Amino acid sequence: MPTQDDVLGYFNTLSNWGRWGEDDELGTLNHITDDVRLAAARAVRHGRSLSCAWEVAVPEEMERSTTTCPCAADMPGAENMPVPGFRNDRRWGFSNERLGIMFHGNTITHVDSPCHIFWDGTMYNGRSYSLVDTQTGSAWAAVTAAANGIITRGVLLDIAKVREVPWLEPGDGVFPEDLEEAERRQGVRVRSGDAVLLRTGGGRVRHKGGAAGGFTQAGWHASCLPWLYERQVALIGADTPQDVQPSGYDDVLMPVHAVSLVAMGLWLLDNCDLEACATTAAELGQWDFHLAVAPVRFAGTSGSPVNPIATF
């Protein structure tokens, strides 16, 4: 079990600063080479695709206008539209929405880019947090660095299945020995450029009782960080917001977020729904698949809502 000093030391020992050049904003996505993407395509053996995201719904206690607001329906008064063609076409109508979403947190499936977290006022590759402006967003390592998408081989490690429980309890950490036991049982090995998706069973809990509140959850323990670094993992995801909480470290509230994003440049995929993925993997006896994650190109943002698609 690493001590707090060990975890703080990860900011140096697991650092990828300068590894791909001083101007690199992709971080561990550099592990996804053309050969890795070709290998991901070869993981498609059944042609079955499924979503690993939660549907974005409006909570019942919120007014609809806080997230989506229909702006028009059936175009009444089209004759007043400035475009001439609209004035005569009364068979034509449309619906339209205005969206506003706070996607970071423990509900919406989203990707975190490296500019999401600072440590001692610094972002990935040594850039200052001052490059993030409240008006224009981040000028460094924003989600638009992944504008071409994250296309790689995904590997699902079903830790709840390994431990023979329906789900891990809040506060249960996942350790390197769990990862390797999952590899052994599932007959798969994580390799360079892979995306590793961690099933704790949190999705099953949420399907039964709704989104969990509070700040206690199962997830990656900080001791997994050297393992992820050595395996050259490009992206990690989980059916929780990644870090086990409590983390076990008084001075590092979310060590997986902090070390991954700031030191390693390791992108994160939070709040996945991995239940259908796990069921399909078990049915097919196949725990690797083609994974496609396409962030919306929001300029200067620290992440994006996403719909990760696994194709077996």
PDB file of N, CA and C in Angstrom, residues 111-165:
ATOM      1  N   VAL A 111     -15.859  12.868 -20.648  1.00  0.00           N
ATOM      2  CA  VAL A 111     -14.413  12.703 -20.692  1.00  0.00           C
ATOM      3  C   VAL A 111     -13.762  13.930 -20.070  1.00  0.00           C
ATOM      4  N   ASP A 112     -12.698  13.710 -19.290  1.00  0.00           N
ATOM      5  CA  ASP A 112     -11.893  14.792 -18.722  1.00  0.00           C
ATOM      6  C   ASP A 112     -10.635  14.952 -19.556  1.00  0.00           C
ATOM      7  N   SER A 113     -10.369  16.173 -20.015  1.00  0.00           N
ATOM      8  CA  SER A 113      -9.105  16.453 -20.684  1.00  0.00           C
ATOM      9  C   SER A 113      -8.092  16.929 -19.640  1.00  0.00           C
ATOM     10  N   PRO A 114      -6.799  16.957 -19.980  1.00  0.00           N
ATOM     11  CA  PRO A 114      -5.782  17.272 -18.962  1.00  0.00           C
ATOM     12  C   PRO A 114      -5.933  18.622 -18.276  1.00  0.00           C
ATOM     13  N   CYS A 115      -6.574  19.608 -18.912  1.00  0.00           N
ATOM     14  CA  CYS A 115      -6.670  20.919 -18.263  1.00  0.00           C
ATOM     15  C   CYS A 115      -7.711  20.950 -17.154  1.00  0.00           C
ATOM     16  N   HIS A 116      -8.362  19.839 -16.883  1.00  0.00           N
ATOM     17  CA  HIS A 116      -9.426  19.809 -15.868  1.00  0.00           C
ATOM     18  C   HIS A 116      -8.887  19.962 -14.450  1.00  0.00           C
ATOM     19  N   ILE A 117      -7.659  19.514 -14.208  1.00  0.00           N
ATOM     20  CA  ILE A 117      -7.107  19.524 -12.854  1.00  0.00           C
ATOM     21  C   ILE A 117      -5.760  20.255 -12.845  1.00  0.00           C
ATOM     22  N   PHE A 118      -5.532  21.039 -11.781  1.00  0.00           N
ATOM     23  CA  PHE A 118      -4.235  21.682 -11.551  1.00  0.00           C
ATOM     24  C   PHE A 118      -3.625  21.090 -10.274  1.00  0.00           C
ATOM     25  N   TRP A 119      -2.313  21.147 -10.196  1.00  0.00           N
ATOM     26  CA  TRP A 119      -1.622  20.780  -8.954  1.00  0.00           C
ATOM     27  C   TRP A 119      -0.522  21.816  -8.746  1.00  0.00           C
ATOM     28  N   ASP A 120      -0.548  22.466  -7.595  1.00  0.00           N
ATOM     29  CA  ASP A 120       0.370  23.576  -7.328  1.00  0.00           C
ATOM     30  C   ASP A 120       0.338  24.599  -8.456  1.00  0.00           C
ATOM     31  N   GLY A 121      -0.859  24.846  -8.980  1.00  0.00           N
ATOM     32  CA  GLY A 121      -1.024  25.867 -10.002  1.00  0.00           C
ATOM     33  C   GLY A 121      -0.527  25.489 -11.377  1.00  0.00           C
ATOM     34  N   THR A 122      -0.315  24.181 -11.595  1.00  0.00           N
ATOM     35  CA  THR A 122       0.268  23.723 -12.856  1.00  0.00           C
ATOM     36  C   THR A 122      -0.591  22.645 -13.490  1.00  0.00           C
ATOM     37  N   MET A 123      -0.629  22.675 -14.823  1.00  0.00           N
ATOM     38  CA  MET A 123      -1.343  21.662 -15.595  1.00  0.00           C
ATOM     39  C   MET A 123      -0.345  20.711 -16.251  1.00  0.00           C
ATOM     40  N   TYR A 124      -0.889  19.753 -16.991  1.00  0.00           N
ATOM     41  CA  TYR A 124      -0.059  18.797 -17.722  1.00  0.00           C
ATOM     42  C   TYR A 124       1.017  19.503 -18.555  1.00  0.00           C
ATOM     43  N   ASN A 125       2.175  18.880 -18.575  1.00  0.00           N
ATOM     44  CA  ASN A 125       3.343  19.338 -19.337  1.00  0.00           C
ATOM     45  C   ASN A 125       3.869  20.683 -18.847  1.00  0.00           C
ATOM     46  N   GLY A 126       3.579  20.989 -17.578  1.00  0.00           N
ATOM     47  CA  GLY A 126       4.203  22.136 -16.941  1.00  0.00           C
ATOM     48  C   GLY A 126       3.592  23.480 -17.240  1.00  0.00           C
ATOM     49  N   ARG A 127       2.411  23.502 -17.838  1.00  0.00           N
ATOM     50  CA  ARG A 127       1.785  24.774 -18.159  1.00  0.00           C
ATOM     51  C   ARG A 127       1.052  25.353 -16.950  1.00  0.00           C
ATOM     52  N   SER A 128       1.027  26.684 -16.860  1.00  0.00           N
ATOM     53  CA  SER A 128       0.402  27.371 -15.739  1.00  0.00           C
ATOM     54  C   SER A 128      -1.117  27.337 -15.842  1.00  0.00           C
ATOM     55  N   TYR A 129      -1.749  27.257 -14.686  1.00  0.00           N
ATOM     56  CA  TYR A 129      -3.216  27.314 -14.636  1.00  0.00           C
ATOM     57  C   TYR A 129      -3.742  28.637 -15.171  1.00  0.00           C
ATOM     58  N   SER A 130      -2.884  29.654 -15.258  1.00  0.00           N
ATOM     59  CA  SER A 130      -3.311  30.957 -15.760  1.00  0.00           C
ATOM     60  C   SER A 130      -3.700  30.909 -17.234  1.00  0.00           C
ATOM     61  N   LEU A 131      -3.398  29.803 -17.919  1.00  0.00           N
ATOM     62  CA  LEU A 131      -3.823  29.651 -19.301  1.00  0.00           C
ATOM     63  C   LEU A 131      -5.313  29.343 -19.408  1.00  0.00           C
ATOM     64  N   VAL A 132      -5.955  29.119 -18.276  1.00  0.00           N
ATOM     65  CA  VAL A 132      -7.406  28.929 -18.259  1.00  0.00           C
ATOM     66  C   VAL A 132      -8.061  30.261 -17.893  1.00  0.00           C
ATOM     67  N   ASP A 133      -8.888  30.755 -18.778  1.00  0.00           N
ATOM     68  CA  ASP A 133      -9.551  32.044 -18.602  1.00  0.00           C
ATOM     69  C   ASP A 133     -11.051  31.825 -18.449  1.00  0.00           C
ATOM     70  N   THR A 134     -11.659  32.567 -17.555  1.00  0.00           N
ATOM     71  CA  THR A 134     -13.092  32.373 -17.299  1.00  0.00           C
ATOM     72  C   THR A 134     -13.953  32.762 -18.493  1.00  0.00           C
ATOM     73  N   GLN A 135     -13.441  33.582 -19.378  1.00  0.00           N
ATOM     74  CA  GLN A 135     -14.216  34.014 -20.533  1.00  0.00           C
ATOM     75  C   GLN A 135     -13.997  33.135 -21.757  1.00  0.00           C
ATOM     76  N   THR A 136     -12.744  32.755 -21.986  1.00  0.00           N
ATOM     77  CA  THR A 136     -12.409  32.040 -23.233  1.00  0.00           C
ATOM     78  C   THR A 136     -12.092  30.570 -23.020  1.00  0.00           C
ATOM     79  N   GLY A 137     -12.004  30.127 -21.764  1.00  0.00           N
ATOM     80  CA  GLY A 137     -11.682  28.731 -21.498  1.00  0.00           C
ATOM     81  C   GLY A 137     -10.186  28.495 -21.456  1.00  0.00           C
ATOM     82  N   SER A 138      -9.795  27.258 -21.691  1.00  0.00           N
ATOM     83  CA  SER A 138      -8.384  26.890 -21.588  1.00  0.00           C
ATOM     84  C   SER A 138      -7.676  27.007 -22.926  1.00  0.00           C
ATOM     85  N   ALA A 139      -6.506  27.603 -22.878  1.00  0.00           N
ATOM     86  CA  ALA A 139      -5.653  27.688 -24.072  1.00  0.00           C
ATOM     87  C   ALA A 139      -4.677  26.527 -24.125  1.00  0.00           C
ATOM     88  N   TRP A 140      -4.843  25.549 -23.231  1.00  0.00           N
ATOM     89  CA  TRP A 140      -3.891  24.440 -23.180  1.00  0.00           C
ATOM     90  C   TRP A 140      -4.596  23.144 -22.783  1.00  0.00           C
ATOM     91  N   ALA A 141      -4.354  22.096 -23.559  1.00  0.00           N
ATOM     92  CA  ALA A 141      -4.817  20.738 -23.248  1.00  0.00           C
ATOM     93  C   ALA A 141      -6.315  20.677 -22.997  1.00  0.00           C
ATOM     94  N   ALA A 142      -7.083  21.449 -23.774  1.00  0.00           N
ATOM     95  CA  ALA A 142      -8.535  21.382 -23.706  1.00  0.00           C
ATOM     96  C   ALA A 142      -9.027  20.141 -24.440  1.00  0.00           C
ATOM     97  N   VAL A 143     -10.323  19.891 -24.379  1.00  0.00           N
ATOM     98  CA  VAL A 143     -10.879  18.686 -24.981  1.00  0.00           C
ATOM     99  C   VAL A 143     -10.712  18.678 -26.500  1.00  0.00           C
ATOM    100  N   THR A 144     -10.547  19.842 -27.097  1.00  0.00           N
ATOM    101  CA  THR A 144     -10.369  19.919 -28.550  1.00  0.00           C
ATOM    102  C   THR A 144      -9.049  19.311 -29.007  1.00  0.00           C
ATOM    103  N   ALA A 145      -8.148  19.018 -28.076  1.00  0.00           N
ATOM    104  CA  ALA A 145      -6.932  18.287 -28.452  1.00  0.00           C
ATOM    105  C   ALA A 145      -7.288  16.911 -29.001  1.00  0.00           C
ATOM    106  N   ALA A 146      -8.453  16.386 -28.587  1.00  0.00           N
ATOM    107  CA  ALA A 146      -8.915  15.071 -29.049  1.00  0.00           C
ATOM    108  C   ALA A 146      -9.987  15.220 -30.118  1.00  0.00           C
ATOM    109  N   ALA A 147      -9.858  16.261 -30.949  1.00  0.00           N
ATOM    110  CA  ALA A 147     -10.874  16.532 -31.972  1.00  0.00           C
ATOM    111  C   ALA A 147     -11.046  15.379 -32.947  1.00  0.00           C
ATOM    112  N   ASN A 148     -10.006  14.577 -33.169  1.00  0.00           N
ATOM    113  CA  ASN A 148     -10.098  13.452 -34.104  1.00  0.00           C
ATOM    114  C   ASN A 148     -10.678  12.195 -33.459  1.00  0.00           C
ATOM    115  N   GLY A 149     -11.109  12.325 -32.223  1.00  0.00           N
ATOM    116  CA  GLY A 149     -11.721  11.193 -31.543  1.00  0.00           C
ATOM    117  C   GLY A 149     -10.706  10.312 -30.843  1.00  0.00           C
ATOM    118  N   ILE A 150     -11.196   9.497 -29.945  1.00  0.00           N
ATOM    119  CA  ILE A 150     -10.379   8.507 -29.237  1.00  0.00           C
ATOM    120  C   ILE A 150     -10.859   7.146 -29.700  1.00  0.00           C
ATOM    121  N   ILE A 151     -10.104   6.553 -30.620  1.00  0.00           N
ATOM    122  CA  ILE A 151     -10.459   5.272 -31.236  1.00  0.00           C
ATOM    123  C   ILE A 151      -9.377   4.277 -30.871  1.00  0.00           C
ATOM    124  N   THR A 152      -9.715   3.280 -30.096  1.00  0.00           N
ATOM    125  CA  THR A 152      -8.705   2.337 -29.641  1.00  0.00           C
ATOM    126  C   THR A 152      -9.366   1.032 -29.215  1.00  0.00           C
ATOM    127  N   ARG A 153      -8.540   0.098 -28.726  1.00  0.00           N
ATOM    128  CA  ARG A 153      -9.086  -1.140 -28.171  1.00  0.00           C
ATOM    129  C   ARG A 153      -9.495  -0.881 -26.733  1.00  0.00           C
ATOM    130  N   GLY A 154     -10.719  -1.213 -26.403  1.00  0.00           N
ATOM    131  CA  GLY A 154     -11.181  -1.141 -25.030  1.00  0.00           C
ATOM    132  C   GLY A 154     -11.067  -2.493 -24.367  1.00  0.00           C
ATOM    133  N   VAL A 155     -10.748  -2.495 -23.089  1.00  0.00           N
ATOM    134  CA  VAL A 155     -10.706  -3.724 -22.286  1.00  0.00           C
ATOM    135  C   VAL A 155     -11.538  -3.490 -21.037  1.00  0.00           C
ATOM    136  N   LEU A 156     -12.531  -4.326 -20.836  1.00  0.00           N
ATOM    137  CA  LEU A 156     -13.370  -4.240 -19.644  1.00  0.00           C
ATOM    138  C   LEU A 156     -12.817  -5.186 -18.585  1.00  0.00           C
ATOM    139  N   LEU A 157     -12.498  -4.653 -17.420  1.00  0.00           N
ATOM    140  CA  LEU A 157     -12.072  -5.466 -16.287  1.00  0.00           C
ATOM    141  C   LEU A 157     -13.189  -5.446 -15.253  1.00  0.00           C
ATOM    142  N   ASP A 158     -13.849  -6.575 -15.103  1.00  0.00           N
ATOM    143  CA  ASP A 158     -15.036  -6.679 -14.258  1.00  0.00           C
ATOM    144  C   ASP A 158     -14.618  -7.092 -12.849  1.00  0.00           C
ATOM    145  N   ILE A 159     -14.350  -6.106 -12.013  1.00  0.00           N
ATOM    146  CA  ILE A 159     -13.835  -6.383 -10.669  1.00  0.00           C
ATOM    147  C   ILE A 159     -14.921  -6.939  -9.760  1.00  0.00           C
ATOM    148  N   ALA A 160     -16.154  -6.497  -9.940  1.00  0.00           N
ATOM    149  CA  ALA A 160     -17.242  -7.066  -9.142  1.00  0.00           C
ATOM    150  C   ALA A 160     -17.364  -8.563  -9.408  1.00  0.00           C
ATOM    151  N   LYS A 161     -17.216  -8.959 -10.665  1.00  0.00           N
ATOM    152  CA  LYS A 161     -17.285 -10.376 -11.016  1.00  0.00           C
ATOM    153  C   LYS A 161     -16.117 -11.146 -10.416  1.00  0.00           C
ATOM    154  N   VAL A 162     -14.921 -10.538 -10.450  1.00  0.00           N
ATOM    155  CA  VAL A 162     -13.736 -11.175  -9.872  1.00  0.00           C
ATOM    156  C   VAL A 162     -13.922 -11.418  -8.380  1.00  0.00           C
ATOM    157  N   ARG A 163     -14.497 -10.440  -7.699  1.00  0.00           N
ATOM    158  CA  ARG A 163     -14.693 -10.571  -6.253  1.00  0.00           C
ATOM    159  C   ARG A 163     -15.967 -11.327  -5.900  1.00  0.00           C
ATOM    160  N   GLU A 164     -16.720 -11.710  -6.935  1.00  0.00           N
ATOM    161  CA  GLU A 164     -17.940 -12.493  -6.765  1.00  0.00           C
ATOM    162  C   GLU A 164     -18.950 -11.779  -5.868  1.00  0.00           C
ATOM    163  N   VAL A 165     -19.143 -10.501  -6.168  1.00  0.00           N
ATOM    164  CA  VAL A 165     -20.145  -9.690  -5.477  1.00  0.00           C
ATOM    165  C   VAL A 165     -20.959  -8.954  -6.547  1.00  0.00           C
TER     166      VAL A 165
END
